[in-house]
Short mmCIF file of C-alpha atoms and ligand atoms in Angstrom, two decimals:
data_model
loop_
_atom_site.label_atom_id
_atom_site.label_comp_id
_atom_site.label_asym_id
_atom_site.label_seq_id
_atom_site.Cartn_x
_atom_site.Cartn_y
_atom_site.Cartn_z
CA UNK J 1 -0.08 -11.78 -24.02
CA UNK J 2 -1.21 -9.17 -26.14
CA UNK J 3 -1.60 -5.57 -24.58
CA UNK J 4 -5.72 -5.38 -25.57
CA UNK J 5 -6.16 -8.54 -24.44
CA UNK J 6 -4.55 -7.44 -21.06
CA UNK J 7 -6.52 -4.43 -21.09
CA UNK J 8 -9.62 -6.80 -21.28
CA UNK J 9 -8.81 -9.24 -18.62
CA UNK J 10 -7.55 -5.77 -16.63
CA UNK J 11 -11.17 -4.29 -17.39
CA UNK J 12 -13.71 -7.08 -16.86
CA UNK J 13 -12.01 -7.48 -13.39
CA UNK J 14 -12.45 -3.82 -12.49
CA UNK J 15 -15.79 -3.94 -13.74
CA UNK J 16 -16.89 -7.15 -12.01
CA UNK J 17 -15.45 -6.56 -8.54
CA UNK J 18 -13.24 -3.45 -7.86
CA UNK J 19 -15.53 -0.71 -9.77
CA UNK J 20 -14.74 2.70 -8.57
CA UNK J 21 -17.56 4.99 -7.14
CA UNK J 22 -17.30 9.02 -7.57
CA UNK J 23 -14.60 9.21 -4.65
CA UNK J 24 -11.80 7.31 -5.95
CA UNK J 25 -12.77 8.50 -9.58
CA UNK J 26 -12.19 12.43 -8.17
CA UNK J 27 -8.74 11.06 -6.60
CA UNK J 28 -7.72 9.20 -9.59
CA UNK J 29 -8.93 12.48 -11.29
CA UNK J 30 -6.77 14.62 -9.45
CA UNK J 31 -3.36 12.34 -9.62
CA UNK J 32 -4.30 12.76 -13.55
CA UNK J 33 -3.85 15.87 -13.97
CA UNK J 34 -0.79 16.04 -11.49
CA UNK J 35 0.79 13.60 -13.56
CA UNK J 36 1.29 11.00 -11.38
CA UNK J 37 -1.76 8.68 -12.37
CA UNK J 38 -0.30 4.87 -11.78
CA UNK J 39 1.77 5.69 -8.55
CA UNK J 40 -1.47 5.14 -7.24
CA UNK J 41 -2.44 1.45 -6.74
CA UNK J 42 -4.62 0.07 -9.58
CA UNK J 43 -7.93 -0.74 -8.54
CA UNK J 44 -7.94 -4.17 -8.92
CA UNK J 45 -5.19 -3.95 -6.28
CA UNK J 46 -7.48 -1.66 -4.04
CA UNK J 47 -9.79 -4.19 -3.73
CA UNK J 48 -7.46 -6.87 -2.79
CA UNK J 49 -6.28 -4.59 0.09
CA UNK J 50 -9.79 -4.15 0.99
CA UNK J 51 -10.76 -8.01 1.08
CA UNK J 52 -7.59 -8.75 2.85
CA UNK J 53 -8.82 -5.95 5.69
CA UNK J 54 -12.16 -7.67 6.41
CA UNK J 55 -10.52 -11.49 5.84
CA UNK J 56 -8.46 -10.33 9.06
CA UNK J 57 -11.04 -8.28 10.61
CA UNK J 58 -8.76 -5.06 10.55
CA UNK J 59 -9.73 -2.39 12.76
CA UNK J 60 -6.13 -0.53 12.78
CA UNK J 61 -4.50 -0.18 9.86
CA UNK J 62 -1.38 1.70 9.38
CA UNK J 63 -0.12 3.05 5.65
CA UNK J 64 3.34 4.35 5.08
CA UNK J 65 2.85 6.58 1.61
CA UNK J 66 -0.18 8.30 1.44
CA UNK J 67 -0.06 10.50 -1.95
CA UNK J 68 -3.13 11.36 -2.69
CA UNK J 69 -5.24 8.69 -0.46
CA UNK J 70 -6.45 6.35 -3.51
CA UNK J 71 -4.99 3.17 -1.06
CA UNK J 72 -6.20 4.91 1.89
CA UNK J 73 -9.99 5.27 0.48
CA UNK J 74 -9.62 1.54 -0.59
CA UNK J 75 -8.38 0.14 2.90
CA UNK J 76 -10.85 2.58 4.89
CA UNK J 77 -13.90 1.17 3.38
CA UNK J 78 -13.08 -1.91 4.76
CA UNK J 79 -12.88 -0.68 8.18
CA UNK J 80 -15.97 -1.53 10.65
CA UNK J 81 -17.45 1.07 12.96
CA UNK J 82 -14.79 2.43 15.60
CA UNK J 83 -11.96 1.25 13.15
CA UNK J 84 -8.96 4.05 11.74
CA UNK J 85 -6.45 4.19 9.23
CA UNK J 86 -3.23 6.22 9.83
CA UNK J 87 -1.42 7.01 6.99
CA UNK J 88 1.89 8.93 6.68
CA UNK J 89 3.19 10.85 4.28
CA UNK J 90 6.42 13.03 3.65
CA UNK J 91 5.44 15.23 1.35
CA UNK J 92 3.29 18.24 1.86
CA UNK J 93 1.88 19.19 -0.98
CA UNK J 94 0.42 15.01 -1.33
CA UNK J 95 -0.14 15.43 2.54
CA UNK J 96 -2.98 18.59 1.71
CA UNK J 97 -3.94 17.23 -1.28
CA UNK J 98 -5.05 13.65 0.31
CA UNK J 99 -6.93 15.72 3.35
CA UNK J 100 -8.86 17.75 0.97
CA UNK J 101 -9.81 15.16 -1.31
CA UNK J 102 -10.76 12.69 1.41
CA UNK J 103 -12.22 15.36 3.63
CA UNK J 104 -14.91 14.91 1.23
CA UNK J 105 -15.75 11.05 1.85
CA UNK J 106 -18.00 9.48 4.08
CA UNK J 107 -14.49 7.65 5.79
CA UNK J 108 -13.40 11.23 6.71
CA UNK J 109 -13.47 10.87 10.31
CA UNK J 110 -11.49 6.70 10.38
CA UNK J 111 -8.58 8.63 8.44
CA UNK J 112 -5.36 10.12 10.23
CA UNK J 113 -3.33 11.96 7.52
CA UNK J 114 0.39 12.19 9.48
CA UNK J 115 2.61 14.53 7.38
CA UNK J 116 5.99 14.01 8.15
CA UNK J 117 9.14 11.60 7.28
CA UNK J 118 7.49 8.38 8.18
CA UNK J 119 10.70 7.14 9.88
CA UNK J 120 10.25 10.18 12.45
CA UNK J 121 6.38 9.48 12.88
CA UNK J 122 6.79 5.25 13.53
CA UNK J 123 9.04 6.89 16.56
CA UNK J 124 6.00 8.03 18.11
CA UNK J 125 3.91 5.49 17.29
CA UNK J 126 3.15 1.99 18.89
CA UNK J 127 1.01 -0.66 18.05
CA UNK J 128 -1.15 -3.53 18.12
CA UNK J 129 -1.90 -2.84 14.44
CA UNK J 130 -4.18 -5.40 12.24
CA UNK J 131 -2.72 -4.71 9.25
CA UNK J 132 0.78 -2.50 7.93
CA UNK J 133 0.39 -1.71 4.32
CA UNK J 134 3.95 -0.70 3.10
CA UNK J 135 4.36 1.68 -0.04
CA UNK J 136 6.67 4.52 0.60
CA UNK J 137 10.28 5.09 -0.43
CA UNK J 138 11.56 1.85 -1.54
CA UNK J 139 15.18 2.01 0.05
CA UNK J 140 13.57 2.08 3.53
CA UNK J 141 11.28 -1.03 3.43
CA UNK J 142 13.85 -2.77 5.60
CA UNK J 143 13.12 -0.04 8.51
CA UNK J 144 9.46 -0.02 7.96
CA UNK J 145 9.56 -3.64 8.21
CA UNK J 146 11.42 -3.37 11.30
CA UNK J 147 9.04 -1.61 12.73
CA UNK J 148 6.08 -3.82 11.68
CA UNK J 149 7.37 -6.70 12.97
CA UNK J 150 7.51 -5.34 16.23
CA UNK J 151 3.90 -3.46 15.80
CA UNK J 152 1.78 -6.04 14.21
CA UNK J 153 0.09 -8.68 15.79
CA UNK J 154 0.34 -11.90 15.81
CA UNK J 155 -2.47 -12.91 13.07
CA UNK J 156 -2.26 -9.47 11.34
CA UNK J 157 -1.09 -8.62 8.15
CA UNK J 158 2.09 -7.13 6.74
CA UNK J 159 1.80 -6.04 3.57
CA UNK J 160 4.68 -4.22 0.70
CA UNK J 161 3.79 -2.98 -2.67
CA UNK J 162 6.07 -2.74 -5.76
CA UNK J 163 8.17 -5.87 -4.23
CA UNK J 164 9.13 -6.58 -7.81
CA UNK J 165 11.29 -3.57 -7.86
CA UNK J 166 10.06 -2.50 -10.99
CA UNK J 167 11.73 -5.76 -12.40
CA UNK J 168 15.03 -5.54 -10.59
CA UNK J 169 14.54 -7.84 -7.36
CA UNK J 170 14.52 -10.99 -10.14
CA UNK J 171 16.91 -9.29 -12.88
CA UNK J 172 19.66 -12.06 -12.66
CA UNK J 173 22.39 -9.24 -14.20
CA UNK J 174 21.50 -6.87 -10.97
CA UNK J 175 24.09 -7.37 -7.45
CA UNK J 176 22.78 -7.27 -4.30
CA UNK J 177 24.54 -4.41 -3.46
CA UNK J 178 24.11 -3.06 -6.75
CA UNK J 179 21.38 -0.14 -5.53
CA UNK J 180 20.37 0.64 -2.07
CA UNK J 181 16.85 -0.08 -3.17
CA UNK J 182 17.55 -3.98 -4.51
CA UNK J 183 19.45 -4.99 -1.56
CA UNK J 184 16.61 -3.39 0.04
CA UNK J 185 13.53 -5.17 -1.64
CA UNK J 186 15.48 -8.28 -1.74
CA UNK J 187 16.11 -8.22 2.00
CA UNK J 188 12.59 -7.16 2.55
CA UNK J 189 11.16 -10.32 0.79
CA UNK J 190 13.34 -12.82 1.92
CA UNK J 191 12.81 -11.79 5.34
CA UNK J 192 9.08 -11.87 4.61
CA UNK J 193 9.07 -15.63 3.42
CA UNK J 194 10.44 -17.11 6.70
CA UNK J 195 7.78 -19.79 6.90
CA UNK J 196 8.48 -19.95 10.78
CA UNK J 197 7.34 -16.02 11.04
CA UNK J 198 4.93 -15.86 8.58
CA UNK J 199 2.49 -17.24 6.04
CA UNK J 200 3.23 -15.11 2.92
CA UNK J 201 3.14 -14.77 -0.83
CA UNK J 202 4.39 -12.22 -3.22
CA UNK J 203 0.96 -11.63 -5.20
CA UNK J 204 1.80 -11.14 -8.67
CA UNK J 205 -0.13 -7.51 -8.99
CA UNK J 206 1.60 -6.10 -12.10
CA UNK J 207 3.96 -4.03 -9.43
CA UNK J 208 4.13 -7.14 -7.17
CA UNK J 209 2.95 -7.43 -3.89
CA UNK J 210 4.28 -9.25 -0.67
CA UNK J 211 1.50 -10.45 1.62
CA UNK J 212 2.95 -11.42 5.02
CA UNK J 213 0.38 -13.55 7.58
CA UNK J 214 2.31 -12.85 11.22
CA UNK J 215 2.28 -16.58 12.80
N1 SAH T 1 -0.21 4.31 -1.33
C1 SAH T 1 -0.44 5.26 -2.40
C2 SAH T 1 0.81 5.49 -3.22
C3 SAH T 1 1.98 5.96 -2.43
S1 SAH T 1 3.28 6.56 -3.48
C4 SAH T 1 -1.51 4.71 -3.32
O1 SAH T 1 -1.40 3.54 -3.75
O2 SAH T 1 -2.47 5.42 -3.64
C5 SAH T 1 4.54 6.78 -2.31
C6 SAH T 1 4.34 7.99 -1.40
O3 SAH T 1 5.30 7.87 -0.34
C7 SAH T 1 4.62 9.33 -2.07
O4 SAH T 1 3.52 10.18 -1.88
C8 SAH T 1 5.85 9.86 -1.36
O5 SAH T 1 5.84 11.27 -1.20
C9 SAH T 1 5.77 9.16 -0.02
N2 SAH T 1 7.04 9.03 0.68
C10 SAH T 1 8.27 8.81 0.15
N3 SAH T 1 9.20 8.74 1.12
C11 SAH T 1 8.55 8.89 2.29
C12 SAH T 1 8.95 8.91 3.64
N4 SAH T 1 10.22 8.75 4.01
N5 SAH T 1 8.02 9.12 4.59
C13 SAH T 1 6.70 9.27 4.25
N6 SAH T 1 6.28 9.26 2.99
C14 SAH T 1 7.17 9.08 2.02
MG1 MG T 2 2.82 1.33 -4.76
#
């Protein structure tokens, strides 16, 4: 397909049903001009997140990767009274940025910003979670999934972004063992389509993502 007609499919989408208010535009803004616009999900993606939330009624939600809180914003607006988000991130500099810019929303006070390695964090922190949305360092899906098996409940949602591998979990010439990250990604799906754990499908998002029902 060509690229403008992509851009037009891609558009009339966003337009239709994932438009972004002032909030997410500021965020989006401010991962512009740090150069790392398109780490971010896309905002047709947001809004799958967000319709996924309220399809299981998701009142805990935990995010591993933070950056700058563009997911976080998406998944916390579909979060009813009482509900919370916890979101960890590694980095400090994404860490502050993310608080400041979503300080500033009306979801302020249903958002937990953890700075930290999130394999140190999930340590100290137990579930029943609704929903785990997965989109941190790629090579450690397999012990973030690991821990959402055992912190996610039964009828909840596990969820992984970039499951394509940026091409390389389907790239025939790649080894299973060729990077840490495929044998990784390709554990992490695999694992997620066990039909006798879960009711899944890899969404085909232009990054990919894996969509785990827990039986
Ligand atoms: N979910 C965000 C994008 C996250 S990008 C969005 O769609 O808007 C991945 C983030 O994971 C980066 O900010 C990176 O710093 C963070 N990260 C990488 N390794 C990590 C780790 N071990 N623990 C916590 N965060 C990590
Ligand atoms: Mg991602």
């Amino acid at each position: 397909m060509r690229s403008a007609e992509l851009d037009s499919r891609e558009k009339y989408m966003r337009d239709l049903f994932a438009a972004e208010d002032e909030a997410l535009l500021r965020i989006r803004q401010a991962l512009r001009e740090d150069g790392k616009e398109g780490i971010n999900v896309g905002a047709n993606e947001g809004r799958i997140l967000q319709v996924l939330l309220k399809m299981t009624g998701a009142r805990r939600v935990i995010e591993i990767g933070t950056l700058y809180g563009y997911s976080t914003l998406w998944m916390a607006r579909a979060l009813p009274e009482g509900g919370k988000i916890t979101t960890l991130e590694a980095m400090p500099d994404h860490a502050s940025r993310a608080r400041e810019l979503l300080e500033q929303t009306e979801c302020a006070d249903r958002i937990e910003i953890i700075e930290g390695d999130a394999r140190a964090s999930l340590k100290n922190i137990r579930g029943p979670f609704d929903v785990a949305f997965i989109d941190a360092d790629k090579a450690n899906y397999l012990h973030y999934l690991d821990w959402a098996e055992e912190n996610v409940r039964p009828g909840g949602l596990i969820i992984g972004d970039n499951t394509y591998l940026f091409g390389k979990v389907f790239d025939a010439n790649l080894a299973d063992d060729s990077e840490p990250s495929v044998t990784a990604m390709r554990t992490f799906n695999r694992r997620l389509a066990d039909k006798s754990k879960y009711a899944s499908v890899l969404v085909p998002t232009s990054e990919g993502m894996t969509v785990a029902f827990k039986i």
